[in-house]
Coordinates of C-alpha atoms in Angstrom, one line a residue:
M429 CA -1.7 0.9 17.7
I430 CA -4.8 1.5 15.9
L431 CA -5.6 -0.9 13.1
Q432 CA -8.1 0.2 10.2
F433 CA -9.6 -1.6 7.4
W434 CA -10.3 0.5 4.4
G435 CA -11.0 -2.6 1.8
A436 CA -11.6 -6.3 2.7
R437 CA -13.1 -7.8 -0.5
G438 CA -11.2 -10.4 -2.4
S439 CA -10.3 -11.0 -6.1
F440 CA -12.2 -8.0 -7.5
A441 CA -14.2 -5.2 -6.6
V442 CA -17.9 -5.3 -6.6
S443 CA -20.5 -2.8 -6.0
G444 CA -24.1 -2.5 -5.2
P445 CA -26.9 -2.2 -2.3
E446 CA -26.3 -5.8 -1.5
Y447 CA -22.6 -5.0 -0.4
L448 CA -23.1 -1.9 1.6
E449 CA -22.3 -3.3 5.1
F450 CA -19.0 -5.1 4.2
G451 CA -18.0 -3.1 1.1
G452 CA -16.7 -4.0 -2.2
A453 CA -13.4 -2.4 -1.9
T454 CA -10.4 -5.0 -2.4
P455 CA -7.8 -5.2 0.3
C456 CA -6.0 -2.3 2.3
A457 CA -5.8 -1.8 5.9
S458 CA -3.6 0.6 7.8
L459 CA -1.8 0.4 11.0
Q460 CA -1.0 3.6 12.9
A461 CA 1.6 3.2 15.7
D462 CA 1.9 7.0 16.8
S463 CA 1.6 10.4 14.9
R464 CA 4.7 9.6 12.8
N465 CA 4.5 6.1 12.0
F466 CA 1.7 5.1 9.5
Y467 CA 1.6 1.5 7.9
L468 CA -0.4 0.5 4.9
I469 CA -1.0 -3.2 4.2
D470 CA -1.7 -3.7 0.6
A471 CA -2.9 -1.5 -2.0
G472 CA -6.2 -2.9 -3.2
T473 CA -9.2 -0.3 -4.1
G474 CA -9.7 0.3 -0.7
I475 CA -6.4 2.5 -0.6
R476 CA -8.1 5.2 -2.4
K477 CA -10.3 6.2 0.5
C478 CA -7.1 5.8 2.6
G479 CA -5.2 8.2 0.5
E480 CA -7.9 10.9 1.0
F481 CA -7.7 10.6 4.5
L482 CA -3.9 11.1 4.5
A483 CA -4.2 13.8 2.1
A484 CA -6.4 15.7 4.5
H485 CA -4.9 14.5 7.9
L486 CA -1.1 13.6 7.3
R487 CA -0.2 15.4 4.3
G488 CA 3.5 15.3 3.6
A489 CA 4.2 12.4 6.1
K490 CA 6.3 9.5 5.7
L491 CA 4.4 6.5 4.7
T492 CA 5.2 2.6 4.7
L493 CA 3.3 0.4 2.4
L494 CA 3.7 -3.1 2.7
L495 CA 2.9 -5.4 -0.4
T496 CA 2.2 -8.9 0.7
H497 CA 2.0 -10.0 -3.0
F498 CA 1.3 -8.7 -6.6
H499 CA -1.9 -10.1 -7.4
L500 CA -4.0 -7.6 -8.9
D501 CA -6.5 -7.3 -6.1
H502 CA -3.7 -6.3 -3.9
I503 CA -2.0 -3.5 -5.8
I504 CA -4.7 -2.2 -8.5
G505 CA -5.8 0.8 -6.3
L506 CA -2.2 2.2 -6.2
P507 CA -2.9 4.7 -9.2
S508 CA -5.9 6.2 -7.1
F509 CA -3.6 6.9 -4.0
Q510 CA -3.4 10.5 -3.8
P511 CA -0.2 10.7 -1.7
L512 CA 1.6 9.1 -4.7
Y513 CA 1.3 12.5 -6.7
D514 CA 2.3 14.9 -3.8
P515 CA 6.4 15.7 -3.9
R516 CA 6.1 16.1 0.0
T517 CA 5.2 12.4 0.5
L518 CA 8.1 9.9 1.2
L519 CA 6.4 6.5 0.4
V520 CA 8.6 3.6 1.7
I521 CA 7.6 0.3 -0.1
Y522 CA 8.2 -3.3 1.1
S523 CA 7.7 -6.5 -0.8
S524 CA 9.2 -10.0 -1.3
L525 CA 11.1 -9.0 -4.5
K526 CA 14.1 -7.2 -4.9
P527 CA 13.8 -3.5 -4.9
E528 CA 14.4 -3.0 -8.6
E529 CA 11.9 -5.9 -9.4
T530 CA 9.3 -4.3 -7.2
R531 CA 9.4 -1.0 -9.2
Q532 CA 9.4 -2.8 -12.4
Q533 CA 6.2 -4.6 -11.5
L534 CA 4.5 -1.3 -10.4
D535 CA 5.6 0.4 -13.5
R536 CA 4.0 -2.5 -15.5
L537 CA 1.0 -1.8 -13.6
M538 CA 0.8 2.1 -14.2
G539 CA 2.7 2.4 -17.2
H540 CA 2.5 1.8 -21.1
L541 CA -1.1 1.4 -22.3
F542 CA -2.7 1.1 -18.8
F543 CA -2.1 4.5 -17.4
P544 CA -0.7 7.8 -18.4
V545 CA 1.9 8.2 -15.8
S546 CA 4.3 5.2 -14.7
F547 CA 4.8 4.6 -11.0
S548 CA 8.5 6.0 -11.4
E549 CA 7.2 9.3 -12.7
T550 CA 4.7 10.1 -10.0
A551 CA 5.8 13.0 -7.9
C552 CA 6.4 11.5 -4.5
Q553 CA 9.8 10.6 -2.9
K554 CA 10.3 6.9 -3.2
E555 CA 12.5 4.2 -1.1
I556 CA 12.0 0.5 -2.0
H557 CA 13.2 -2.5 0.2
Q558 CA 12.8 -6.2 0.5
F559 CA 11.4 -8.1 3.2
R560 CA 13.4 -9.4 5.8
H561 CA 12.5 -12.4 8.3
S562 CA 12.3 -9.7 11.1
F563 CA 12.9 -5.8 10.8
S564 CA 12.0 -2.8 12.5
L565 CA 9.6 0.0 11.5
G566 CA 10.2 2.9 14.0
P567 CA 8.3 1.5 17.4
V568 CA 7.0 -1.6 15.2
T569 CA 8.8 -5.0 14.9
V570 CA 7.7 -6.9 11.9
R571 CA 8.2 -10.5 11.4
T572 CA 7.5 -12.4 8.0
V573 CA 6.6 -15.8 7.1
T574 CA 5.9 -17.2 3.5
L575 CA 2.3 -18.3 3.2
P576 CA 0.9 -21.2 0.8
H577 CA -0.5 -19.2 -2.3
P578 CA 0.1 -19.2 -5.8
Q579 CA 3.0 -17.0 -6.9
G580 CA 3.7 -16.5 -3.1
N581 CA 2.5 -14.4 -0.4
T582 CA 4.0 -12.8 2.7
G583 CA 2.4 -13.1 6.1
L584 CA 3.0 -9.9 8.1
R585 CA 3.1 -10.0 11.9
F586 CA 3.5 -6.6 13.7
E587 CA 4.5 -6.3 17.2
G588 CA 4.3 -2.9 18.9
E589 CA 3.9 -1.8 22.7
G590 CA 0.2 -2.3 22.8
G591 CA 0.0 -5.7 21.4
S592 CA 0.5 -7.8 17.9
V593 CA -1.6 -8.2 15.0
V594 CA -1.3 -11.0 12.2
F595 CA -2.0 -10.7 8.8
A596 CA -2.8 -14.2 7.2
T597 CA -5.2 -13.9 4.2
D598 CA -4.6 -15.4 0.8
A599 CA -3.4 -18.6 2.4
E600 CA -4.3 -22.2 1.9
P601 CA -3.2 -24.9 4.2
S602 CA -2.4 -28.1 2.9
E603 CA -4.5 -31.3 3.8
A604 CA -2.1 -31.9 6.6
G605 CA -3.1 -28.4 8.0
W606 CA -1.1 -25.5 8.8
S607 CA 2.6 -25.7 9.2
E608 CA 4.4 -25.6 12.5
E609 CA 6.2 -22.5 11.0
I610 CA 3.3 -20.6 10.4
I611 CA 1.4 -21.6 13.7
N612 CA 4.6 -20.6 15.9
W613 CA 4.6 -17.4 13.7
A614 CA 1.1 -16.4 14.7
A615 CA 1.3 -17.7 18.0
E616 CA -0.6 -15.9 20.9
A617 CA -1.3 -12.9 18.7
D618 CA -3.6 -10.2 19.9
Y619 CA -5.5 -10.1 16.6
L620 CA -5.4 -12.7 13.5
V621 CA -6.7 -11.2 10.3
A622 CA -7.5 -14.3 8.3
D623 CA -9.0 -15.6 5.0
A624 CA -12.5 -16.2 4.7
M625 CA -12.8 -16.5 0.9
F626 CA -14.8 -19.6 0.9
T627 CA -17.3 -21.7 2.9
P628 CA -16.1 -25.4 3.3
E629 CA -18.7 -26.6 0.8
E630 CA -17.3 -24.0 -1.7
Y631 CA -13.8 -25.1 -1.0
A632 CA -14.5 -28.9 -1.3
S633 CA -16.3 -28.2 -4.9
G634 CA -13.6 -27.5 -7.0
K635 CA -11.7 -24.8 -5.3
K636 CA -8.8 -26.7 -3.8
G637 CA -5.3 -25.2 -5.0
W638 CA -6.8 -21.7 -6.0
G639 CA -4.6 -20.3 -3.0
H640 CA -7.7 -19.7 -0.4
G641 CA -9.0 -22.1 2.5
S642 CA -12.2 -22.2 3.9
Y643 CA -13.2 -20.2 6.8
E644 CA -12.8 -23.2 8.8
A645 CA -8.8 -23.1 8.2
A646 CA -9.0 -19.5 9.8
V647 CA -10.5 -20.8 12.8
H648 CA -8.0 -23.8 13.0
L649 CA -5.2 -21.3 12.7
A650 CA -6.5 -19.0 15.4
Q651 CA -7.2 -22.1 17.8
Q652 CA -3.6 -23.7 17.0
A653 CA -1.9 -20.6 17.5
R654 CA -3.9 -19.4 20.7
C655 CA -4.7 -16.0 19.1
K656 CA -6.9 -13.7 21.1
H657 CA -9.0 -12.4 18.5
L658 CA -10.0 -13.4 15.0
V659 CA -10.9 -11.0 12.2
L660 CA -12.2 -12.6 9.0
S661 CA -11.3 -11.0 5.8
H662 CA -10.9 -11.3 2.1
W663 CA -14.6 -11.6 1.3
N664 CA -15.7 -13.7 -1.9
P665 CA -17.1 -11.1 -4.3
R666 CA -20.1 -13.6 -4.7
H667 CA -21.0 -13.4 -1.0
D668 CA -23.3 -10.5 -0.2
D669 CA -23.7 -8.9 3.2
R670 CA -26.4 -11.5 4.4
R671 CA -24.0 -14.3 3.4
V672 CA -21.2 -12.7 4.9
E673 CA -23.3 -12.2 8.2
E674 CA -24.2 -15.9 7.9
I675 CA -20.7 -16.8 7.8
I676 CA -19.5 -14.8 10.7
N677 CA -22.3 -16.2 12.9
Q678 CA -21.1 -19.6 11.9
V679 CA -17.6 -19.0 12.7
R680 CA -18.7 -17.5 16.1
E681 CA -20.2 -20.9 17.1
K682 CA -16.5 -22.0 17.4
W683 CA -14.9 -18.9 18.0
P684 CA -17.0 -16.0 19.9
Q685 CA -14.5 -13.4 19.5
A686 CA -14.6 -13.4 15.7
Q687 CA -15.4 -10.5 13.7
G688 CA -15.8 -9.4 10.0
A689 CA -13.3 -6.9 8.4
K690 CA -15.1 -4.1 6.6
P691 CA -14.2 -0.6 5.5
G692 CA -14.2 1.9 8.5
L693 CA -13.7 -1.1 11.0
K694 CA -11.4 0.5 13.6
I695 CA -9.6 -1.7 16.2
E696 CA -7.3 -0.5 19.2
I697 CA -4.7 -3.0 20.0

């Protein structure tokens, strides 16, 4: 499996020379199991570049989009996704909502006064499903868990022949720490993609309850779940490249295998 990041910025997109290394696009990642199975995780503004790649290399393919939740930074890029307008595309969408509710939310995003074409009116073929606790997508098994985040968020664990990867951004543990359920769900993953939105100092200065832990919480989850590699993501839009590098270096003092997500980063699992 090949994991690739297309956007790793949290909350809202940013631009400028101070963000060139880690990018300004909001969350989108892809996981390619083989030539016929391509999965997208979230539809932040990073999905635009992913759509350009797919239009050039996998036109008309079956694409599976898994939406962890419906906060704007995770869905706002969908109108810019080229395959959405190609009648040869089969777009299979999963979310925590019932299929009709998912369609309604995406029509709200793209319809009415906000966009000239609603989601339902776009040309691609569509299938919409609700997450289950465990389900198969071709050669990959997906296991889900509910993560602590306002209005809810679904954690995704992908298991394939090559290994496993866990997506656990947008999650704030309780004061008691990560639940046993979440630790067991993430256990022994080859790669853990986790939230680095706040520094410990930022988190302690009025950010509790916002739905994101500090990067220390990401390290704790990696340690408790005995994950092999940690990928920090969901960068704070106020953290420029220099600050992000400082955070990664601080995390590496406790977790040497840590690295930072950024557009273009590819990991073979």
